[in-house]
mmCIF file of C-alpha atoms (C1' of nucleotides) in Angstrom:
data_model
loop_
_atom_site.group_PDB
_atom_site.id
_atom_site.type_symbol
_atom_site.label_atom_id
_atom_site.label_comp_id
_atom_site.label_asym_id
_atom_site.label_seq_id
_atom_site.Cartn_x
_atom_site.Cartn_y
_atom_site.Cartn_z
ATOM 1 C CA UNK A 1 -6.523 9.749 -25.330
ATOM 2 C CA UNK A 2 -2.880 10.201 -26.311
ATOM 3 C CA UNK A 3 -1.562 7.829 -28.953
ATOM 4 C CA UNK A 4 2.123 8.654 -28.085
ATOM 5 C CA UNK A 5 2.017 6.263 -25.285
ATOM 6 C CA UNK A 6 5.493 5.066 -25.705
ATOM 7 C CA UNK A 7 8.349 7.136 -27.057
ATOM 8 C CA UNK A 8 10.098 5.719 -29.948
ATOM 9 C CA UNK A 9 12.801 4.009 -28.031
ATOM 10 C CA UNK A 10 10.193 2.352 -25.836
ATOM 11 C CA UNK A 11 8.263 1.357 -28.881
ATOM 12 C CA UNK A 12 11.102 -0.406 -30.394
ATOM 13 C CA UNK A 13 12.326 -2.047 -27.205
ATOM 14 C CA UNK A 14 8.916 -3.376 -26.037
ATOM 15 C CA UNK A 15 8.236 -4.263 -29.652
ATOM 16 C CA UNK A 16 11.206 -6.435 -29.740
ATOM 17 C CA UNK A 17 10.395 -8.005 -26.257
ATOM 18 C CA UNK A 18 6.953 -8.819 -27.296
ATOM 19 C CA UNK A 19 6.009 -9.426 -30.739
ATOM 20 C CA UNK A 20 9.051 -10.668 -32.819
ATOM 21 C CA UNK A 21 7.692 -8.990 -35.880
ATOM 22 C CA UNK A 22 4.119 -7.730 -35.919
ATOM 23 C CA UNK A 23 3.049 -4.201 -36.698
ATOM 24 C CA UNK A 24 3.166 -1.872 -33.826
ATOM 25 C CA UNK A 25 2.739 1.692 -35.450
ATOM 26 C CA UNK A 26 0.649 3.141 -32.807
ATOM 27 C CA UNK A 27 0.143 1.474 -29.319
ATOM 28 C CA UNK A 28 -3.303 0.047 -28.920
ATOM 29 C CA UNK A 29 -1.979 -2.948 -27.047
ATOM 30 C CA UNK A 30 -1.994 -1.019 -23.741
ATOM 31 C CA UNK A 31 -5.419 0.365 -24.469
ATOM 32 C CA UNK A 32 -6.792 -3.133 -24.964
ATOM 33 C CA UNK A 33 -5.021 -4.527 -21.900
ATOM 34 C CA UNK A 34 -6.241 -1.701 -19.777
ATOM 35 C CA UNK A 35 -9.807 -2.412 -20.747
ATOM 36 C CA UNK A 36 -9.652 -6.002 -19.413
ATOM 37 C CA UNK A 37 -7.288 -5.293 -16.469
ATOM 38 C CA UNK A 38 -9.773 -3.275 -14.344
ATOM 39 C CA UNK A 39 -10.510 -4.719 -10.930
ATOM 40 C CA UNK A 40 -13.659 -6.508 -11.884
ATOM 41 C CA UNK A 41 -13.319 -7.041 -15.681
ATOM 42 C CA UNK A 42 -11.544 -10.326 -15.753
ATOM 43 C CA UNK A 43 -13.592 -11.683 -12.948
ATOM 44 C CA UNK A 44 -16.827 -10.980 -14.741
ATOM 45 C CA UNK A 45 -15.349 -12.499 -18.137
ATOM 46 C CA UNK A 46 -14.391 -15.437 -16.188
ATOM 47 C CA UNK A 47 -17.777 -15.880 -14.766
ATOM 48 C CA UNK A 48 -19.456 -15.382 -18.207
ATOM 49 C CA UNK A 49 -17.060 -17.790 -19.809
ATOM 50 C CA UNK A 50 -18.940 -20.539 -18.057
ATOM 51 C CA UNK A 51 -22.390 -19.616 -19.186
ATOM 52 C CA UNK A 52 -24.546 -16.409 -19.499
ATOM 53 C CA UNK A 53 -25.645 -14.830 -16.381
ATOM 54 C CA UNK A 54 -28.343 -12.289 -15.378
ATOM 55 C CA UNK A 55 -27.522 -9.108 -13.774
ATOM 56 C CA UNK A 56 -28.763 -10.273 -10.214
ATOM 57 C CA UNK A 57 -27.007 -13.603 -10.606
ATOM 58 C CA UNK A 58 -23.616 -11.821 -11.277
ATOM 59 C CA UNK A 59 -24.220 -9.661 -8.215
ATOM 60 C CA UNK A 60 -24.721 -12.651 -6.138
ATOM 61 C CA UNK A 61 -21.936 -14.513 -7.736
ATOM 62 C CA UNK A 62 -19.405 -11.798 -6.944
ATOM 63 C CA UNK A 63 -20.809 -10.677 -3.661
ATOM 64 C CA UNK A 64 -18.262 -7.840 -2.921
ATOM 65 C CA UNK A 65 -18.954 -5.863 -6.103
ATOM 66 C CA UNK A 66 -21.177 -2.877 -5.718
ATOM 67 C CA UNK A 67 -24.070 -2.638 -7.971
ATOM 68 C CA UNK A 68 -22.635 0.565 -9.404
ATOM 69 C CA UNK A 69 -19.404 -1.045 -10.444
ATOM 70 C CA UNK A 70 -21.223 -4.157 -11.842
ATOM 71 C CA UNK A 71 -23.401 -1.995 -14.015
ATOM 72 C CA UNK A 72 -20.298 0.038 -15.067
ATOM 73 C CA UNK A 73 -17.930 -2.842 -15.745
ATOM 74 C CA UNK A 74 -20.476 -4.724 -17.785
ATOM 75 C CA UNK A 75 -21.173 -1.661 -19.748
ATOM 76 C CA UNK A 76 -17.451 -1.266 -20.618
ATOM 77 C CA UNK A 77 -17.139 -4.933 -21.423
ATOM 78 C CA UNK A 78 -20.086 -4.499 -23.862
ATOM 79 C CA UNK A 79 -18.623 -1.461 -25.370
ATOM 80 C CA UNK A 80 -15.345 -3.110 -26.020
ATOM 81 C CA UNK A 81 -17.180 -6.069 -27.747
ATOM 82 C CA UNK A 82 -16.552 -8.765 -25.149
ATOM 83 C CA UNK A 83 -20.101 -8.900 -23.753
ATOM 84 C CA UNK A 84 -23.412 -8.993 -25.193
ATOM 85 C CA UNK A 85 -26.430 -7.627 -23.388
ATOM 86 C CA UNK A 86 -29.995 -9.009 -24.055
ATOM 87 C CA UNK A 87 -33.168 -7.702 -22.379
ATOM 88 C CA UNK A 88 -35.958 -10.130 -22.140
ATOM 89 C CA UNK A 89 -39.543 -8.869 -21.877
ATOM 90 C CA UNK A 90 -40.442 -10.838 -18.701
ATOM 91 C CA UNK A 91 -42.049 -8.952 -15.899
ATOM 92 C CA UNK A 92 -40.016 -7.438 -14.437
ATOM 93 C CA UNK A 93 -37.817 -7.397 -17.455
ATOM 94 C CA UNK A 94 -34.534 -9.397 -17.027
ATOM 95 C CA UNK A 95 -31.297 -8.767 -18.619
ATOM 96 C CA UNK A 96 -28.968 -11.451 -19.753
ATOM 97 C CA UNK A 97 -25.203 -10.958 -20.267
ATOM 98 C CA UNK A 98 -23.143 -13.421 -22.296
ATOM 99 C CA UNK A 99 -19.808 -13.451 -23.934
ATOM 100 C CA UNK A 100 -19.431 -12.599 -27.576
ATOM 101 C CA UNK A 101 -17.105 -14.454 -29.925
ATOM 102 C CA UNK A 102 -14.498 -11.810 -29.377
ATOM 103 C CA UNK A 103 -14.933 -12.218 -25.630
ATOM 104 C CA UNK A 104 -14.524 -16.038 -25.962
ATOM 105 C CA UNK A 105 -11.522 -15.525 -28.083
ATOM 106 C CA UNK A 106 -10.043 -13.132 -25.503
ATOM 107 C CA UNK A 107 -10.718 -15.579 -22.673
ATOM 108 C CA UNK A 108 -8.367 -18.119 -24.130
ATOM 109 C CA UNK A 109 -5.271 -16.300 -23.282
ATOM 110 C CA UNK A 110 -6.886 -14.822 -20.187
ATOM 111 C CA UNK A 111 -7.465 -18.329 -19.050
ATOM 112 C CA UNK A 112 -3.672 -19.006 -19.380
ATOM 113 C CA UNK A 113 -3.015 -16.296 -16.991
ATOM 114 C CA UNK A 114 -5.607 -17.565 -14.612
ATOM 115 C CA UNK A 115 -4.172 -20.927 -14.563
ATOM 116 C CA UNK A 116 -0.737 -19.460 -13.875
ATOM 117 C CA UNK A 117 -2.263 -17.694 -10.912
ATOM 118 C CA UNK A 118 -3.810 -20.887 -9.689
ATOM 119 C CA UNK A 119 -0.487 -22.793 -9.960
ATOM 120 C CA UNK A 120 1.714 -20.108 -8.478
ATOM 121 C CA UNK A 121 -0.410 -18.393 -5.769
ATOM 122 C CA UNK A 122 1.731 -20.051 -3.081
ATOM 123 C CA UNK A 123 4.815 -18.612 -4.434
ATOM 124 C CA UNK A 124 3.294 -15.145 -4.583
ATOM 125 C CA UNK A 125 1.962 -15.581 -1.010
ATOM 126 C CA UNK A 126 5.368 -16.742 0.184
ATOM 127 C CA UNK A 127 6.963 -13.811 -1.686
ATOM 128 C CA UNK A 128 4.722 -11.346 0.147
ATOM 129 C CA UNK A 129 5.328 -12.885 3.501
ATOM 130 C CA UNK A 130 9.038 -12.837 3.070
ATOM 131 C CA UNK A 131 8.979 -9.273 1.933
ATOM 132 C CA UNK A 132 6.760 -8.187 4.758
ATOM 133 C CA UNK A 133 8.917 -9.968 7.223
ATOM 134 C CA UNK A 134 12.088 -8.241 5.910
ATOM 135 C CA UNK A 135 10.523 -4.809 5.924
ATOM 136 C CA UNK A 136 9.309 -5.167 9.608
ATOM 137 C CA UNK B 1 -9.020 -9.304 3.006
ATOM 138 C CA UNK B 2 -12.006 -11.648 2.788
ATOM 139 C CA UNK B 3 -11.286 -15.088 1.712
ATOM 140 C CA UNK B 4 -14.895 -15.697 1.024
ATOM 141 C CA UNK B 5 -14.580 -14.133 -2.319
ATOM 142 C CA UNK B 6 -17.038 -16.337 -4.139
ATOM 143 C CA UNK B 7 -19.765 -18.085 -2.482
ATOM 144 C CA UNK B 8 -19.964 -21.755 -2.824
ATOM 145 C CA UNK B 9 -22.044 -21.992 -6.020
ATOM 146 C CA UNK B 10 -19.609 -19.552 -7.574
ATOM 147 C CA UNK B 11 -16.671 -21.355 -6.572
ATOM 148 C CA UNK B 12 -17.959 -24.572 -8.162
ATOM 149 C CA UNK B 13 -18.990 -22.999 -11.321
ATOM 150 C CA UNK B 14 -16.054 -20.806 -11.955
ATOM 151 C CA UNK B 15 -13.931 -23.761 -10.902
ATOM 152 C CA UNK B 16 -15.522 -25.890 -13.633
ATOM 153 C CA UNK B 17 -15.287 -23.170 -16.033
ATOM 154 C CA UNK B 18 -11.560 -22.616 -15.471
ATOM 155 C CA UNK B 19 -9.577 -25.418 -14.174
ATOM 156 C CA UNK B 20 -10.954 -28.707 -15.226
ATOM 157 C CA UNK B 21 -9.646 -30.282 -11.974
ATOM 158 C CA UNK B 22 -7.198 -28.273 -9.803
ATOM 159 C CA UNK B 23 -7.751 -27.518 -6.334
ATOM 160 C CA UNK B 24 -9.679 -24.348 -5.544
ATOM 161 C CA UNK B 25 -10.135 -24.389 -1.777
ATOM 162 C CA UNK B 26 -9.990 -20.755 -1.078
ATOM 163 C CA UNK B 27 -9.840 -18.310 -3.883
ATOM 164 C CA UNK B 28 -6.313 -16.851 -4.361
ATOM 165 C CA UNK B 29 -6.553 -16.627 -7.957
ATOM 166 C CA UNK B 30 -8.358 -13.409 -7.829
ATOM 167 C CA UNK B 31 -5.807 -11.969 -5.377
ATOM 168 C CA UNK B 32 -3.004 -12.830 -7.729
ATOM 169 C CA UNK B 33 -4.744 -11.597 -10.803
ATOM 170 C CA UNK B 34 -5.493 -8.184 -9.073
ATOM 171 C CA UNK B 35 -1.797 -7.933 -8.228
ATOM 172 C CA UNK B 36 -0.979 -7.927 -11.899
ATOM 173 C CA UNK B 37 -4.061 -6.073 -13.287
ATOM 174 C CA UNK B 38 -3.282 -2.735 -11.963
ATOM 175 C CA UNK B 39 -3.049 0.168 -14.433
ATOM 176 C CA UNK B 40 0.656 0.051 -14.605
ATOM 177 C CA UNK B 41 1.669 -3.535 -13.407
ATOM 178 C CA UNK B 42 1.427 -5.387 -16.791
ATOM 179 C CA UNK B 43 3.076 -2.481 -18.557
ATOM 180 C CA UNK B 44 6.172 -2.422 -16.298
ATOM 181 C CA UNK B 45 6.442 -6.281 -16.335
ATOM 182 C CA UNK B 46 6.317 -6.052 -20.097
ATOM 183 C CA UNK B 47 9.129 -3.650 -20.055
ATOM 184 C CA UNK B 48 11.270 -5.529 -17.639
ATOM 185 C CA UNK B 49 10.719 -8.745 -19.657
ATOM 186 C CA UNK B 50 12.920 -7.431 -22.215
ATOM 187 C CA UNK B 51 15.775 -6.344 -19.928
ATOM 188 C CA UNK B 52 16.462 -4.704 -16.520
ATOM 189 C CA UNK B 53 15.925 -1.127 -16.308
ATOM 190 C CA UNK B 54 16.761 1.712 -13.849
ATOM 191 C CA UNK B 55 14.180 3.756 -12.206
ATOM 192 C CA UNK B 56 14.778 6.763 -14.371
ATOM 193 C CA UNK B 57 14.835 4.617 -17.524
ATOM 194 C CA UNK B 58 11.536 3.219 -16.704
ATOM 195 C CA UNK B 59 10.225 6.718 -15.969
ATOM 196 C CA UNK B 60 11.241 7.750 -19.454
ATOM 197 C CA UNK B 61 10.018 4.587 -21.084
ATOM 198 C CA UNK B 62 6.515 5.218 -19.798
ATOM 199 C CA UNK B 63 6.286 8.913 -20.020
ATOM 200 C CA UNK B 64 2.700 9.191 -18.625
ATOM 201 C CA UNK B 65 3.369 7.354 -15.358
ATOM 202 C CA UNK B 66 3.871 9.643 -12.280
ATOM 203 C CA UNK B 67 6.925 9.115 -10.258
ATOM 204 C CA UNK B 68 4.656 8.245 -7.450
ATOM 205 C CA UNK B 69 2.877 5.538 -9.165
ATOM 206 C CA UNK B 70 6.067 4.158 -10.591
ATOM 207 C CA UNK B 71 7.518 3.896 -7.081
ATOM 208 C CA UNK B 72 4.440 2.341 -5.686
ATOM 209 C CA UNK B 73 3.843 -0.158 -8.545
ATOM 210 C CA UNK B 74 7.425 -1.305 -8.579
ATOM 211 C CA UNK B 75 7.201 -1.822 -4.875
ATOM 212 C CA UNK B 76 4.018 -3.930 -5.195
ATOM 213 C CA UNK B 77 5.617 -5.968 -7.946
ATOM 214 C CA UNK B 78 8.692 -6.473 -5.795
ATOM 215 C CA UNK B 79 6.525 -7.532 -2.876
ATOM 216 C CA UNK B 80 4.729 -10.170 -4.962
ATOM 217 C CA UNK B 81 8.058 -11.572 -5.991
ATOM 218 C CA UNK B 82 7.974 -10.661 -9.652
ATOM 219 C CA UNK B 83 10.576 -7.927 -9.538
ATOM 220 C CA UNK B 84 13.962 -7.756 -8.066
ATOM 221 C CA UNK B 85 15.299 -4.373 -6.906
ATOM 222 C CA UNK B 86 19.052 -3.742 -6.665
ATOM 223 C CA UNK B 87 20.882 -0.719 -5.453
ATOM 224 C CA UNK B 88 24.331 0.029 -7.014
ATOM 225 C CA UNK B 89 26.749 2.193 -4.877
ATOM 226 C CA UNK B 90 27.523 4.624 -7.706
ATOM 227 C CA UNK B 91 27.266 8.311 -7.015
ATOM 228 C CA UNK B 92 24.456 9.128 -7.026
ATOM 229 C CA UNK B 93 23.324 5.592 -6.072
ATOM 230 C CA UNK B 94 21.410 3.898 -8.974
ATOM 231 C CA UNK B 95 18.651 1.244 -8.602
ATOM 232 C CA UNK B 96 18.031 -1.358 -11.071
ATOM 233 C CA UNK B 97 14.881 -3.322 -11.466
ATOM 234 C CA UNK B 98 14.662 -6.801 -13.081
ATOM 235 C CA UNK B 99 12.244 -9.666 -13.373
ATOM 236 C CA UNK B 100 12.672 -12.622 -11.112
ATOM 237 C CA UNK B 101 12.178 -16.209 -12.246
ATOM 238 C CA UNK B 102 8.684 -15.892 -10.915
ATOM 239 C CA UNK B 103 8.241 -12.715 -12.961
ATOM 240 C CA UNK B 104 9.441 -14.456 -16.058
ATOM 241 C CA UNK B 105 7.208 -17.302 -15.427
ATOM 242 C CA UNK B 106 4.196 -15.083 -15.159
ATOM 243 C CA UNK B 107 5.198 -13.109 -18.291
ATOM 244 C CA UNK B 108 4.739 -16.224 -20.426
ATOM 245 C CA UNK B 109 0.946 -16.303 -20.065
ATOM 246 C CA UNK B 110 0.769 -12.494 -19.907
ATOM 247 C CA UNK B 111 2.531 -12.381 -23.189
ATOM 248 C CA UNK B 112 -0.213 -14.523 -24.682
ATOM 249 C CA UNK B 113 -2.785 -11.984 -23.627
ATOM 250 C CA UNK B 114 -0.588 -9.132 -25.039
ATOM 251 C CA UNK B 115 -0.371 -10.949 -28.288
ATOM 252 C CA UNK B 116 -4.133 -11.396 -28.406
ATOM 253 C CA UNK B 117 -4.528 -7.640 -27.769
ATOM 254 C CA UNK B 118 -2.064 -7.014 -30.589
ATOM 255 C CA UNK B 119 -3.984 -9.094 -32.936
ATOM 256 C CA UNK B 120 -7.470 -7.948 -31.951
ATOM 257 C CA UNK B 121 -7.219 -4.335 -31.212
ATOM 258 C CA UNK B 122 -8.997 -3.534 -34.322
ATOM 259 C CA UNK B 123 -11.846 -5.586 -33.384
ATOM 260 C CA UNK B 124 -12.083 -3.838 -30.071
ATOM 261 C CA UNK B 125 -11.596 -0.380 -31.705
ATOM 262 C CA UNK B 126 -14.447 -1.260 -34.169
ATOM 263 C CA UNK B 127 -16.753 -2.587 -31.371
ATOM 264 C CA UNK B 128 -16.252 0.622 -29.473
ATOM 265 C CA UNK B 129 -16.986 2.703 -32.497
ATOM 266 C CA UNK B 130 -20.018 0.867 -33.213
ATOM 267 C CA UNK B 131 -21.258 0.928 -29.697
ATOM 268 C CA UNK B 132 -20.707 4.673 -29.395
ATOM 269 C CA UNK B 133 -22.466 5.336 -32.762
ATOM 270 C CA UNK B 134 -25.506 3.522 -31.544
ATOM 271 C CA UNK B 135 -25.626 5.173 -28.230
ATOM 272 C CA UNK B 136 -25.521 8.505 -29.738
ATOM 273 C "C1'" DT C 1 -56.639 -3.282 -1.519
ATOM 274 C "C1'" DA C 2 -52.554 -2.237 0.682
ATOM 275 C "C1'" DG C 3 -48.296 -4.281 1.596
ATOM 276 C "C1'" DT C 4 -44.089 -6.939 0.041
ATOM 277 C "C1'" DG C 5 -40.782 -8.601 -3.122
ATOM 278 C "C1'" DC C 6 -38.197 -9.092 -7.209
ATOM 279 C "C1'" DT C 7 -36.258 -6.857 -11.597
ATOM 280 C "C1'" DG C 8 -32.112 -3.919 -13.153
ATOM 281 C "C1'" DG C 9 -30.806 -0.062 -12.611
ATOM 282 C "C1'" DT C 10 -29.560 5.413 -11.240
ATOM 283 C "C1'" DC C 11 -28.384 9.156 -7.844
ATOM 284 C "C1'" DT C 12 -25.901 11.069 -4.012
ATOM 285 C "C1'" DC C 13 -22.415 11.026 -0.509
ATOM 286 C "C1'" DT C 14 -18.219 9.555 1.469
ATOM 287 C "C1'" DT C 15 -13.792 7.299 1.396
ATOM 288 C "C1'" DT C 16 -9.940 5.539 -1.355
ATOM 289 C "C1'" DT C 17 -6.791 5.880 -5.072
ATOM 290 C "C1'" DT C 18 -4.299 8.498 -8.338
ATOM 291 C "C1'" DG C 19 -2.164 12.443 -10.593
ATOM 292 C "C1'" DA C 20 0.637 16.944 -10.391
ATOM 293 C "C1'" DG C 21 4.175 19.010 -8.806
ATOM 294 C "C1'" DA C 22 7.284 20.723 -5.144
ATOM 295 C "C1'" DC C 23 11.046 19.221 -2.348
ATOM 296 C "C1'" DC C 24 15.330 16.508 -0.656
ATOM 297 C "C1'" DA C 25 20.545 15.031 -0.119
ATOM 298 C "C1'" DT C 26 24.663 13.785 -2.355
ATOM 299 C "C1'" DC C 27 28.040 13.946 -5.707
ATOM 300 C "C1'" DA C 28 30.149 15.271 -10.537
ATOM 301 C "C1'" DC C 29 31.120 18.522 -13.746
ATOM 302 C "C1'" DT C 30 31.715 23.370 -15.335
ATOM 303 C "C1'" DA D 1 29.020 28.721 -7.162
ATOM 304 C "C1'" DG D 2 25.706 26.981 -10.109
ATOM 305 C "C1'" DT D 3 23.540 23.005 -12.843
ATOM 306 C "C1'" DG D 4 22.205 18.529 -13.548
ATOM 307 C "C1'" DA D 5 21.447 13.783 -12.605
ATOM 308 C "C1'" DT D 6 20.358 10.094 -9.029
ATOM 309 C "C1'" DG D 7 15.657 7.896 -6.857
ATOM 310 C "C1'" DG D 8 12.793 8.870 -4.186
ATOM 311 C "C1'" DT D 9 9.021 11.220 -0.474
ATOM 312 C "C1'" DC D 10 5.372 14.769 0.814
ATOM 313 C "C1'" DT D 11 1.334 17.559 0.148
ATOM 314 C "C1'" DC D 12 -2.621 18.804 -2.106
ATOM 315 C "C1'" DA D 13 -6.101 18.305 -5.819
ATOM 316 C "C1'" DA D 14 -8.803 15.476 -8.903
ATOM 317 C "C1'" DA D 15 -10.711 11.285 -10.222
ATOM 318 C "C1'" DA D 16 -12.486 6.701 -9.172
ATOM 319 C "C1'" DA D 17 -14.678 3.498 -6.368
ATOM 320 C "C1'" DG D 18 -17.856 1.953 -2.349
ATOM 321 C "C1'" DA D 19 -22.186 2.343 0.444
ATOM 322 C "C1'" DG D 20 -26.551 2.885 0.462
ATOM 323 C "C1'" DA D 21 -30.967 5.233 -0.799
ATOM 324 C "C1'" DC D 22 -34.296 5.502 -4.258
ATOM 325 C "C1'" DC D 23 -37.234 4.196 -8.441
ATOM 326 C "C1'" DA D 24 -41.043 2.213 -11.703
ATOM 327 C "C1'" DG D 25 -43.568 -1.806 -12.849
ATOM 328 C "C1'" DC D 26 -45.612 -6.042 -12.102
ATOM 329 C "C1'" DA D 27 -46.925 -10.453 -9.237
ATOM 330 C "C1'" DC D 28 -48.238 -12.311 -5.240
ATOM 331 C "C1'" DT D 29 -50.293 -12.232 -0.630
ATOM 332 C "C1'" DA D 30 -52.944 -10.773 3.356
#
DNA sequence: TAGTGCTGGTCTCTTTTTGAGACCATCACT
DNA sequence: AGTGATGGTCTCAAAAAGAGACCAGCACTA
């Protein structure tokens, strides 16, 4: 991974635009954001924000995710500290996934974005329709 | 695109977890979220939130984006109504990209998430290190 | 006792998405 | 006449994602 994600000018400009004063020495923001902006990540965090779920439950909850991507995304979320994975010695063994404190903390701002999406999806849909109409 | 993104149970549960009362008939939230959760989308919105930029400026601002993905991502952001594209008849013609009102509106909650990332990247980095250490 | 199902995965193969880099036309400046 | 800047597109290779087979262990059933 390259830490020189922005050049100096970019650093300063985005810094100004975003933080109004926090430390921005290297640019880890993008790294963190990309960890939660995968195709399935936010969706799974959203689901787990309600309550813990087992692997199979999540698979049924999000019917169009492949088992492969479910495993992989949960693994990444666990690695980044958002999700806790616990195996119960039932037969067959069951695995429960839940949000950690960090995950719940991250969900708060994520939820804001989700709410925005909910309130503005009509505007986005209209914009798309208008754009597609103009492009033919 | 399939509108049956969640099954009924999922709909109700995520609905409860998220909205505390808004309408959730079909599930456009995911569609909107995925439009802004691409690898480069939020980064470009972040940049344009500060001020309008021209194509080449953006390319220099985000040095590790390919010209191909810059074109494509800006096109998608424009289609979804977040970004306005304006061509100026200079020689050679220059193209300026700027946020629309919708884009600025979306940036508000996005900024919350960015701020969270800024405040918590240490925790995420530590979680990753701990996870990787345990996995060997 | 043999068959079936459920658990949470992994492995392989194919398709889609992305990245790297060449190429393009036009005009200004040297 | 050559060089550079503009904002792209096109092609080809690499990476990521989707589809689906497979697996072990145990419970239940016929």
